[in-house]
Coordinates of N, CA, C and O and ligand atoms in Angstrom, one line a residue:
M24 N -7.9 -14.6 120.3 CA -7.4 -16.0 120.5 C -6.3 -16.0 121.6 O -6.2 -16.9 122.4
T25 N -5.5 -15.0 121.6 CA -4.3 -15.0 122.5 C -4.7 -15.2 124.0 O -4.0 -15.8 124.7
E26 N -5.8 -14.6 124.4 CA -6.2 -14.7 125.8 C -6.6 -16.2 126.2 O -6.7 -16.5 127.4
R27 N -6.8 -17.0 125.2 CA -7.0 -18.4 125.5 C -5.7 -19.2 125.7 O -5.7 -20.4 126.0
L28 N -4.6 -18.6 125.4 CA -3.3 -19.2 125.6 C -2.5 -18.5 126.7 O -2.4 -17.2 126.7
E29 N -2.0 -19.2 127.6 CA -1.4 -18.6 128.8 C -0.1 -19.3 129.1 O 0.0 -20.6 129.0
L30 N 1.0 -18.6 129.3 CA 2.3 -19.1 129.7 C 2.5 -18.8 131.2 O 2.4 -17.6 131.5
I31 N 2.8 -19.8 132.0 CA 3.0 -19.5 133.4 C 4.3 -20.3 133.8 O 4.6 -21.3 133.2
Q32 N 4.9 -19.8 134.9 CA 5.9 -20.6 135.6 C 5.3 -21.3 136.8 O 4.6 -20.7 137.5
G33 N 5.6 -22.6 136.9 CA 5.0 -23.3 138.1 C 5.1 -24.8 138.0 O 5.9 -25.3 137.2
D34 N 4.3 -25.4 138.8 CA 4.3 -26.9 138.9 C 3.0 -27.4 138.4 O 1.9 -27.1 138.9
I35 N 3.1 -28.2 137.3 CA 1.9 -28.6 136.6 C 1.0 -29.5 137.4 O -0.2 -29.5 137.2
T36 N 1.5 -30.1 138.4 CA 0.7 -31.0 139.3 C -0.3 -30.2 140.1 O -1.3 -30.7 140.7
R37 N -0.1 -28.8 140.2 CA -1.0 -28.0 141.0 C -2.2 -27.4 140.1 O -3.0 -26.7 140.7
I38 N -2.2 -27.7 138.8 CA -3.1 -27.0 137.9 C -4.5 -27.7 137.9 O -4.5 -28.9 137.7
T39 N -5.5 -26.9 138.0 CA -6.9 -27.4 137.9 C -7.3 -27.2 136.4 O -7.2 -26.1 135.9
A40 N -7.6 -28.3 135.7 CA -7.9 -28.2 134.3 C -8.6 -29.6 134.0 O -8.6 -30.5 134.8
D41 N -9.3 -29.6 132.8 CA -9.9 -30.9 132.4 C -8.8 -31.9 132.2 O -9.0 -33.1 132.4
A42 N -7.6 -31.5 131.8 CA -6.5 -32.4 131.6 C -5.1 -31.7 131.8 O -5.0 -30.5 131.4
I43 N -4.2 -32.4 132.4 CA -2.8 -32.0 132.3 C -2.1 -33.0 131.4 O -2.5 -34.2 131.4
V44 N -1.0 -32.5 130.7 CA -0.3 -33.4 129.9 C 1.0 -33.9 130.6 O 1.7 -33.1 131.2
N45 N 1.3 -35.2 130.5 CA 2.5 -35.7 131.1 C 3.5 -36.0 130.0 O 3.1 -36.5 128.9
A46 N 4.8 -35.6 130.2 CA 5.9 -35.9 129.3 C 6.3 -37.3 129.6 O 7.2 -37.5 130.5
A47 N 5.7 -38.3 129.0 CA 5.8 -39.7 129.5 C 6.9 -40.4 128.6 O 7.4 -39.9 127.7
N48 N 7.1 -41.7 128.9 CA 7.9 -42.6 128.1 C 7.0 -43.7 127.5 O 5.9 -43.8 128.0
S49 N 7.5 -44.4 126.5 CA 6.6 -45.3 125.8 C 6.0 -46.4 126.7 O 5.0 -47.0 126.4
G50 N 6.7 -46.7 127.8 CA 6.2 -47.8 128.7 C 5.1 -47.3 129.5 O 4.4 -48.1 130.2
L51 N 4.8 -46.0 129.6 CA 3.8 -45.4 130.5 C 4.0 -45.9 131.9 O 3.0 -46.1 132.6
S52 N 5.2 -46.1 132.3 CA 5.5 -46.8 133.6 C 5.9 -45.8 134.7 O 6.4 -46.2 135.7
G53 N 5.9 -44.5 134.4 CA 6.4 -43.5 135.3 C 7.9 -43.3 135.0 O 8.5 -44.0 134.2
G54 N 8.4 -42.3 135.7 CA 9.9 -42.0 135.5 C 10.2 -40.8 136.4 O 9.7 -40.6 137.4
G55 N 11.2 -40.0 135.9 CA 11.6 -38.8 136.6 C 10.9 -37.6 136.1 O 9.9 -37.7 135.4
G56 N 11.5 -36.4 136.4 CA 11.0 -35.2 135.8 C 9.5 -35.0 136.1 O 9.0 -35.3 137.2
V57 N 8.8 -34.4 135.1 CA 7.4 -34.1 135.3 C 6.6 -35.4 135.5 O 5.6 -35.4 136.2
D58 N 7.0 -36.5 134.8 CA 6.3 -37.8 134.9 C 6.3 -38.3 136.4 O 5.3 -38.6 136.9
G59 N 7.5 -38.2 137.0 CA 7.6 -38.6 138.4 C 6.7 -37.7 139.3 O 6.0 -38.3 140.2
A60 N 6.7 -36.4 139.0 CA 5.9 -35.5 139.9 C 4.4 -35.8 139.7 O 3.7 -35.8 140.7
I61 N 4.0 -36.1 138.5 CA 2.6 -36.3 138.2 C 2.2 -37.6 138.9 O 1.1 -37.7 139.5
H62 N 3.0 -38.7 138.8 CA 2.7 -40.0 139.4 C 2.6 -39.8 140.9 O 1.7 -40.4 141.6
R63 N 3.6 -39.1 141.5 CA 3.6 -38.9 143.0 C 2.3 -38.2 143.4 O 1.7 -38.6 144.4
A64 N 1.9 -37.2 142.7 CA 0.8 -36.4 143.1 C -0.6 -37.1 142.8 O -1.5 -36.9 143.6
A65 N -0.6 -37.9 141.8 CA -1.8 -38.6 141.4 C -2.1 -39.8 142.3 O -3.3 -40.2 142.5
G66 N -1.0 -40.4 142.8 CA -1.2 -41.6 143.6 C -1.1 -42.9 142.8 O -1.0 -42.9 141.6
P67 N -1.0 -44.1 143.5 CA -0.7 -45.4 142.8 C -1.8 -45.8 141.8 O -1.5 -46.7 141.0
E68 N -3.0 -45.2 141.9 CA -4.1 -45.6 141.0 C -3.6 -45.3 139.6 O -4.1 -45.9 138.6
L69 N -2.8 -44.2 139.4 CA -2.5 -43.8 138.1 C -1.6 -44.9 137.4 O -1.8 -45.2 136.2
V70 N -0.6 -45.4 138.1 CA 0.3 -46.4 137.4 C -0.5 -47.6 137.1 O -0.3 -48.3 136.1
A71 N -1.5 -47.9 138.0 CA -2.3 -49.1 137.8 C -3.1 -48.9 136.5 O -3.2 -49.9 135.7
E72 N -3.7 -47.8 136.3 CA -4.5 -47.6 135.0 C -3.5 -47.6 133.8 O -3.9 -48.1 132.8
C73 N -2.3 -47.0 134.0 CA -1.4 -47.0 132.9 C -1.0 -48.4 132.5 O -0.8 -48.6 131.3
R74 N -0.9 -49.3 133.4 CA -0.6 -50.7 133.1 C -1.6 -51.3 132.2 O -1.3 -52.1 131.3
T75 N -2.9 -50.9 132.4 CA -4.0 -51.5 131.6 C -4.0 -50.8 130.2 O -4.5 -51.4 129.2
V76 N -3.4 -49.7 130.1 CA -3.3 -49.0 128.8 C -2.3 -49.6 127.9 O -2.4 -49.7 126.6
G77 N -1.1 -50.0 128.5 CA -0.1 -50.6 127.7 C 0.9 -49.6 127.1 O 1.0 -48.5 127.7
R78 N 1.6 -49.9 126.0 CA 2.6 -49.0 125.5 C 2.0 -47.9 124.6 O 0.9 -48.0 124.1
C79 N 2.8 -46.8 124.5 CA 2.4 -45.7 123.7 C 3.6 -45.3 122.8 O 4.6 -44.9 123.3
P80 N 3.5 -45.4 121.5 CA 4.6 -45.1 120.6 C 5.0 -43.6 120.7 O 4.1 -42.7 121.0
T81 N 6.2 -43.3 120.4 CA 6.7 -41.9 120.4 C 5.8 -41.1 119.4 O 5.5 -41.5 118.3
G82 N 5.4 -39.9 119.8 CA 4.6 -39.0 119.0 C 3.1 -39.2 119.2 O 2.3 -38.4 118.7
E83 N 2.7 -40.2 120.0 CA 1.3 -40.4 120.3 C 1.0 -40.1 121.8 O 1.9 -39.8 122.5
A84 N -0.3 -40.2 122.1 CA -0.7 -39.9 123.5 C -1.8 -40.8 123.9 O -2.6 -41.4 123.1
R85 N -2.0 -41.0 125.2 CA -3.0 -41.8 125.8 C -3.6 -41.1 127.0 O -2.9 -40.3 127.7
I86 N -4.9 -41.3 127.2 CA -5.6 -40.6 128.3 C -5.9 -41.5 129.5 O -6.3 -42.7 129.3
T87 N -5.8 -41.0 130.7 CA -6.2 -41.7 131.9 C -6.9 -40.7 132.8 O -6.9 -39.5 132.5
K88 N -7.5 -41.2 133.9 CA -8.0 -40.3 134.9 C -6.9 -39.6 135.7 O -5.7 -40.0 135.6
G89 N -7.2 -38.5 136.4 CA -6.2 -37.8 137.2 C -6.1 -38.2 138.6 O -5.2 -37.7 139.3
Y90 N -7.0 -39.0 139.1 CA -7.0 -39.5 140.5 C -6.8 -38.4 141.5 O -7.7 -37.5 141.5
R91 N -5.7 -38.3 142.3 CA -5.6 -37.3 143.4 C -5.2 -36.0 142.9 O -5.0 -35.1 143.7
L92 N -5.0 -35.8 141.6 CA -4.6 -34.5 141.0 C -5.8 -33.6 141.0 O -6.9 -34.1 140.9
P93 N -5.6 -32.3 141.0 CA -6.7 -31.4 140.8 C -7.2 -31.5 139.4 O -8.4 -31.1 139.1
A94 N -6.4 -31.9 138.4 CA -6.9 -32.1 137.0 C -7.7 -33.4 136.9 O -7.3 -34.4 137.5
A95 N -8.7 -33.3 136.1 CA -9.6 -34.5 135.9 C -8.9 -35.7 135.2 O -9.2 -36.8 135.5
H96 N -8.1 -35.3 134.2 CA -7.5 -36.3 133.4 C -6.0 -36.0 133.2 O -5.5 -34.9 133.4
V97 N -5.2 -37.1 132.9 CA -3.8 -36.9 132.5 C -3.8 -37.5 131.0 O -4.2 -38.6 130.7
I98 N -3.2 -36.7 130.2 CA -2.9 -37.1 128.8 C -1.4 -37.4 128.7 O -0.6 -36.4 128.9
H99 N -1.0 -38.6 128.6 CA 0.4 -39.0 128.6 C 0.9 -39.0 127.1 O 0.5 -39.8 126.3
A100 N 1.7 -38.0 126.9 CA 2.3 -37.8 125.5 C 3.7 -38.2 125.5 O 4.5 -37.9 126.5
V101 N 4.1 -39.0 124.5 CA 5.5 -39.5 124.5 C 6.3 -38.7 123.4 O 6.1 -38.8 122.2
G102 N 7.1 -37.8 123.9 CA 7.9 -37.0 123.1 C 9.2 -37.7 122.6 O 9.5 -38.8 123.1
P103 N 9.8 -37.2 121.5 CA 11.0 -37.8 121.0 C 12.2 -37.5 121.8 O 12.3 -36.4 122.4
S104 N 13.2 -38.4 121.9 CA 14.5 -38.1 122.4 C 15.2 -37.3 121.3 O 15.0 -37.5 120.1
W105 N 16.1 -36.4 121.7 CA 16.9 -35.5 120.8 C 18.1 -36.3 120.3 O 18.9 -36.7 121.1
W106 N 18.2 -36.4 119.0 CA 19.4 -37.1 118.4 C 20.1 -36.1 117.5 O 20.9 -36.6 116.6
G107 N 19.9 -34.8 117.6 CA 20.6 -33.9 116.8 C 19.7 -33.1 115.9 O 20.1 -32.1 115.3
G108 N 18.5 -33.6 115.7 CA 17.5 -32.8 114.9 C 17.2 -33.3 113.5 O 16.3 -32.8 112.9
D109 N 17.9 -34.4 113.1 CA 17.7 -34.9 111.8 C 17.0 -36.2 111.7 O 17.0 -36.9 110.7
R110 N 16.4 -36.6 112.9 CA 15.8 -37.9 112.9 C 14.3 -37.8 113.2 O 13.6 -38.6 113.9
G111 N 13.7 -36.7 112.6 CA 12.3 -36.5 112.7 C 11.8 -36.0 114.0 O 10.6 -36.0 114.3
E112 N 12.7 -35.5 114.8 CA 12.3 -35.0 116.1 C 11.2 -33.9 116.1 O 10.3 -33.9 116.9
D113 N 11.4 -32.9 115.2 CA 10.4 -31.8 115.1 C 9.0 -32.4 114.9 O 8.0 -32.0 115.5
E114 N 8.9 -33.2 113.9 CA 7.6 -33.8 113.5 C 7.0 -34.6 114.7 O 5.8 -34.6 114.9
L115 N 7.8 -35.4 115.3 CA 7.3 -36.2 116.4 C 6.9 -35.4 117.6 O 5.9 -35.7 118.2
L116 N 7.6 -34.3 117.8 CA 7.1 -33.4 118.9 C 5.8 -32.7 118.5 O 4.9 -32.7 119.3
A117 N 5.7 -32.3 117.3 CA 4.4 -31.7 116.9 C 3.3 -32.7 117.0 O 2.2 -32.3 117.4
S118 N 3.6 -33.9 116.7 CA 2.6 -35.0 116.7 C 2.1 -35.2 118.2 O 0.9 -35.5 118.4
C119 N 2.9 -35.0 119.2 CA 2.5 -35.1 120.6 C 1.3 -34.1 120.9 O 0.4 -34.4 121.5
Y120 N 1.6 -32.9 120.4 CA 0.6 -31.8 120.6 C -0.7 -32.1 119.8 O -1.8 -32.0 120.4
R121 N -0.6 -32.6 118.6 CA -1.8 -32.9 117.8 C -2.5 -34.0 118.4 O -3.8 -34.0 118.4
S122 N -1.8 -35.1 118.8 CA -2.5 -36.2 119.5 C -3.2 -35.8 120.7 O -4.3 -36.3 121.0
T123 N -2.6 -34.9 121.5 CA -3.3 -34.4 122.7 C -4.6 -33.7 122.4 O -5.7 -34.0 123.0
F124 N -4.6 -32.8 121.4 CA -5.8 -32.1 121.0 C -6.9 -33.1 120.4 O -8.1 -32.9 120.6
A125 N -6.4 -34.1 119.7 CA -7.4 -35.1 119.2 C -8.1 -35.8 120.3 O -9.3 -36.0 120.3
L126 N -7.3 -36.2 121.4 CA -7.9 -36.9 122.5 C -8.9 -35.9 123.2 O -10.0 -36.3 123.7
M127 N -8.5 -34.6 123.3 CA -9.4 -33.7 124.0 C -10.7 -33.6 123.3 O -11.8 -33.5 123.9
E128 N -10.6 -33.6 121.9 CA -11.9 -33.5 121.1 C -12.7 -34.7 121.4 O -13.9 -34.6 121.6
Q129 N -12.1 -35.9 121.3 CA -12.9 -37.1 121.5 C -13.6 -37.2 122.9 O -14.6 -37.8 123.0
H130 N -12.9 -36.6 123.9 CA -13.5 -36.7 125.3 C -14.2 -35.4 125.7 O -14.6 -35.3 126.9
G131 N -14.3 -34.4 124.8 CA -15.1 -33.2 125.1 C -14.4 -32.3 126.2 O -15.1 -31.7 127.0
L132 N -13.1 -32.3 126.2 CA -12.3 -31.5 127.2 C -12.0 -30.1 126.6 O -11.7 -30.0 125.4
R133 N -12.1 -29.1 127.5 CA -12.0 -27.7 127.1 C -10.8 -27.0 127.6 O -10.4 -25.9 127.1
T134 N -10.2 -27.5 128.7 CA -9.0 -26.8 129.3 C -7.9 -27.8 129.5 O -8.1 -28.9 129.9
V135 N -6.6 -27.4 129.2 CA -5.5 -28.3 129.2 C -4.2 -27.5 129.6 O -4.1 -26.3 129.3
A136 N -3.3 -28.2 130.3 CA -2.0 -27.6 130.6 C -0.9 -28.5 130.1 O -1.0 -29.7 130.4
F137 N 0.0 -27.9 129.4 CA 1.2 -28.7 128.9 C 2.5 -28.3 129.6 O 2.7 -27.2 129.9
P138 N 3.3 -29.3 129.8 CA 4.7 -29.0 130.2 C 5.5 -28.8 128.9 O 5.0 -29.0 127.8
A139 N 6.8 -28.5 129.0 CA 7.6 -28.4 127.8 C 8.2 -29.8 127.5 O 9.3 -30.2 127.8
I140 N 7.3 -30.5 126.8 CA 7.6 -31.9 126.4 C 8.9 -32.1 125.7 O 9.3 -31.3 124.9
S141 N 9.7 -33.1 126.1 CA 11.0 -33.5 125.6 C 12.2 -32.6 125.9 O 13.3 -33.0 125.5
T142 N 11.9 -31.5 126.6 CA 13.0 -30.6 126.8 C 13.8 -30.8 128.1 O 14.8 -30.0 128.4
G143 N 13.5 -31.9 128.8 CA 14.3 -32.2 130.0 C 15.2 -33.4 129.7 O 16.1 -33.3 129.0
A144 N 14.8 -34.5 130.3 CA 15.6 -35.7 130.1 C 15.9 -36.1 128.7 O 16.9 -36.6 128.3
Y145 N 14.9 -35.8 127.8 CA 15.0 -36.2 126.4 C 15.8 -35.2 125.6 O 16.1 -35.4 124.4
G146 N 16.2 -34.1 126.2 CA 17.3 -33.2 125.6 C 16.9 -32.3 124.4 O 17.8 -31.8 123.7
F147 N 15.7 -32.2 124.1 CA 15.2 -31.4 122.9 C 15.5 -29.9 123.3 O 15.0 -29.4 124.3
P148 N 16.3 -29.1 122.5 CA 16.5 -27.7 122.9 C 15.3 -26.9 123.0 O 14.4 -26.9 122.0
I149 N 15.1 -26.2 124.1 CA 13.8 -25.5 124.3 C 13.6 -24.4 123.3 O 12.5 -24.1 122.9
E150 N 14.7 -23.8 122.8 CA 14.5 -22.7 121.8 C 14.0 -23.3 120.5 O 13.3 -22.6 119.7
R151 N 14.2 -24.6 120.2 CA 13.6 -25.2 119.0 C 12.2 -25.8 119.3 O 11.3 -25.8 118.4
A152 N 12.0 -26.3 120.5 CA 10.8 -26.9 120.9 C 9.6 -25.9 121.1 O 8.5 -26.2 120.7
A153 N 10.0 -24.7 121.6 CA 8.9 -23.7 121.9 C 8.1 -23.3 120.7 O 6.9 -23.3 120.7
P154 N 8.8 -22.9 119.6 CA 8.0 -22.5 118.4 C 7.1 -23.6 117.9 O 6.0 -23.4 117.3
I155 N 7.6 -24.9 118.0 CA 6.8 -26.0 117.5 C 5.5 -26.2 118.3 O 4.4 -26.3 117.8
A156 N 5.7 -26.1 119.7 CA 4.6 -26.3 120.6 C 3.6 -25.1 120.4 O 2.4 -25.4 120.2
L157 N 4.1 -23.9 120.3 CA 3.2 -22.8 120.1 C 2.5 -22.8 118.8 O 1.3 -22.4 118.7
R158 N 3.1 -23.2 117.7 CA 2.5 -23.3 116.4 C 1.3 -24.3 116.5 O 0.2 -24.0 116.0
E159 N 1.5 -25.5 117.1 CA 0.5 -26.5 117.2 C -0.7 -26.0 118.1 O -1.9 -26.3 117.9
I160 N -0.3 -25.4 119.2 CA -1.4 -24.9 120.1 C -2.2 -23.8 119.5 O -3.5 -23.8 119.5
R161 N -1.6 -22.9 118.8 CA -2.3 -21.8 118.1 C -3.2 -22.4 117.0 O -4.3 -22.0 116.8
A162 N -2.7 -23.4 116.3 CA -3.5 -24.1 115.2 C -4.7 -24.7 115.8 O -5.9 -24.6 115.3
A163 N -4.6 -25.4 117.0 CA -5.7 -26.0 117.6 C -6.7 -25.0 118.1 O -7.9 -25.2 117.9
L164 N -6.2 -23.9 118.7 CA -7.1 -22.8 119.2 C -7.9 -22.2 118.0 O -9.1 -21.9 118.1
A165 N -7.2 -22.1 116.9 CA -7.9 -21.5 115.7 C -9.0 -22.4 115.1 O -10.0 -22.0 114.7
R166 N -8.7 -23.7 115.2 CA -9.6 -24.7 114.6 C -10.8 -25.0 115.5 O -11.8 -25.4 115.0
R167 N -10.6 -24.9 116.8 CA -11.5 -25.4 117.8 C -12.0 -24.4 118.8 O -11.4 -24.2 119.8
P168 N -13.1 -23.7 118.4 CA -13.6 -22.7 119.3 C -14.0 -23.2 120.7 O -14.1 -22.5 121.7
E169 N -14.3 -24.6 120.8 CA -14.7 -25.1 122.1 C -13.5 -25.2 123.1 O -13.7 -25.4 124.3
L170 N -12.3 -25.0 122.6 CA -11.1 -25.0 123.5 C -11.2 -23.7 124.3 O -11.1 -22.6 123.7
E171 N -11.3 -23.8 125.6 CA -11.4 -22.6 126.4 C -10.0 -22.0 126.8 O -9.8 -20.8 126.9
R172 N -9.1 -22.9 127.2 CA -7.9 -22.4 127.7 C -6.8 -23.5 127.5 O -7.0 -24.6 127.8
V173 N -5.6 -23.0 127.0 CA -4.4 -23.8 126.9 C -3.3 -23.1 127.7 O -3.0 -22.0 127.4
T174 N -2.8 -23.8 128.8 CA -1.8 -23.2 129.6 C -0.5 -24.0 129.4 O -0.5 -25.2 129.4
V175 N 0.6 -23.3 129.2 CA 1.9 -24.0 129.1 C 2.5 -23.6 130.5 O 2.7 -22.5 130.8
V176 N 2.9 -24.7 131.2 CA 3.5 -24.5 132.5 C 5.0 -24.8 132.4 O 5.4 -25.9 132.2
L177 N 5.8 -23.7 132.6 CA 7.2 -23.9 132.5 C 7.8 -23.9 133.9 O 7.4 -23.2 134.8
F178 N 8.7 -24.8 134.1 CA 9.2 -25.1 135.4 C 10.2 -24.1 135.9 O 10.2 -23.7 137.1
S179 N 11.0 -23.5 135.0 CA 12.0 -22.5 135.4 C 11.7 -21.2 134.7 O 11.1 -21.1 133.7
E180 N 12.3 -20.2 135.3 CA 12.2 -18.8 134.7 C 12.8 -18.8 133.3 O 12.3 -18.1 132.4
Q181 N 13.9 -19.5 133.2 CA 14.6 -19.5 131.9 C 13.8 -20.1 130.8 O 13.7 -19.6 129.7
D182 N 13.1 -21.2 131.2 CA 12.2 -21.8 130.2 C 11.0 -20.9 129.9 O 10.5 -20.8 128.7
L183 N 10.4 -20.2 130.9 CA 9.3 -19.3 130.6 C 9.8 -18.2 129.7 O 9.1 -17.9 128.7
K184 N 11.0 -17.7 129.9 CA 11.5 -16.6 129.0 C 11.7 -17.1 127.5 O 11.4 -16.4 126.6
A185 N 12.2 -18.4 127.4 CA 12.3 -19.0 126.1 C 11.0 -19.0 125.3 O 10.8 -18.7 124.2
Y186 N 9.9 -19.4 126.1 CA 8.6 -19.5 125.5 C 8.1 -18.1 125.2 O 7.4 -17.8 124.2
Q187 N 8.3 -17.1 126.1 CA 7.9 -15.7 125.8 C 8.5 -15.2 124.6 O 7.9 -14.5 123.8
R188 N 9.8 -15.5 124.4 CA 10.5 -15.0 123.2 C 9.9 -15.6 122.0 O 9.6 -15.0 121.0
A189 N 9.6 -16.9 122.0 CA 9.0 -17.6 120.9 C 7.6 -17.1 120.6 O 7.2 -17.0 119.4
L190 N 6.9 -16.7 121.6 CA 5.5 -16.2 121.4 C 5.6 -14.8 120.8 O 4.7 -14.5 119.9
G191 N 6.6 -14.0 121.1 CA 6.7 -12.7 120.6 C 7.3 -12.7 119.2 O 7.2 -11.8 118.4
A192 N 8.0 -13.8 118.8 CA 8.7 -13.8 117.5 C 7.8 -14.0 116.3 O 6.6 -14.4 116.5
Ligands
LIG210 N1 5.8 -29.1 136.4 C1 6.0 -28.6 135.1 N2 7.2 -28.9 134.5 C2 8.0 -29.7 135.0 C3 7.8 -30.3 136.3 C4 6.6 -30.0 137.0 N3 6.3 -30.5 138.2 N4 8.9 -31.1 136.6 C5 9.7 -31.0 135.5 N5 9.2 -30.2 134.6 P1 11.1 -34.1 131.6 P2 11.1 -35.2 128.8 C6 9.8 -29.8 133.3 O1 12.5 -34.6 131.8 O2 12.3 -34.4 128.5 C7 10.9 -39.0 132.3 O3 11.7 -39.9 133.1 C8 11.3 -29.9 133.1 O4 12.0 -28.9 133.7 O5 10.1 -34.3 132.7 O6 10.0 -35.3 127.9 C9 9.9 -39.8 131.5 O7 9.5 -41.0 132.1 C10 11.3 -29.9 131.6 O8 11.3 -28.5 131.2 O9 10.5 -34.8 130.2 C11 10.6 -40.1 130.2 O10 11.5 -41.2 130.3 C12 10.0 -30.5 131.1 O11 9.2 -30.6 132.3 C13 11.5 -38.8 130.1 O12 11.7 -38.3 131.4 C14 10.2 -31.9 130.5 O13 11.2 -32.6 131.2 C15 10.8 -37.7 129.3 O14 11.7 -36.7 129.1

């Protein structure tokens, strides 16, 4: 199973996959961080499609096409803002990953790349987010043999190391 899970450092907008995941906000209206990078790389058609999709509650995800991205689709997952850890943040973060895999199943997608959802502007500590993300990814890989590859794309070396530690733990 482990060879179907890959951790890399890089820019998610450069990844070729059936889908890349966007760390979006509920308005699906674009923003900074990875959201801004994905919208810039995908082109204006992406925001136009997002407008037709409407809002997405925290912990859920919505799918659009990838337009000018090398990835065929974008799955927009809305992670929780960090409020100290006692406001359901862990479960909402886990729910983003589960919602993404549910959409992949519905659409017959086999390869996906995730960023470290919620760990930038939303302030979720990466040391706490990484084990949650990896637990949900491993559960999906175990349940779904049709999943070919799950890549986690970490923007910084520090974030990659945090994920590597969590993977080894
Ligand atoms: N490729 C991979 N990872 C990236 C990239 C990239 N090109 N750019 C940034 N990251 P963030 P959030 C990393 O803030 O915390 C937006 O404004 C980044 O270093 O993008 O879920 C949305 O519209 C960090 O590790 O997402 C929302 O309002 C991770 O991606 C809000 O920010 C997530 O950081 C969402 O905040």
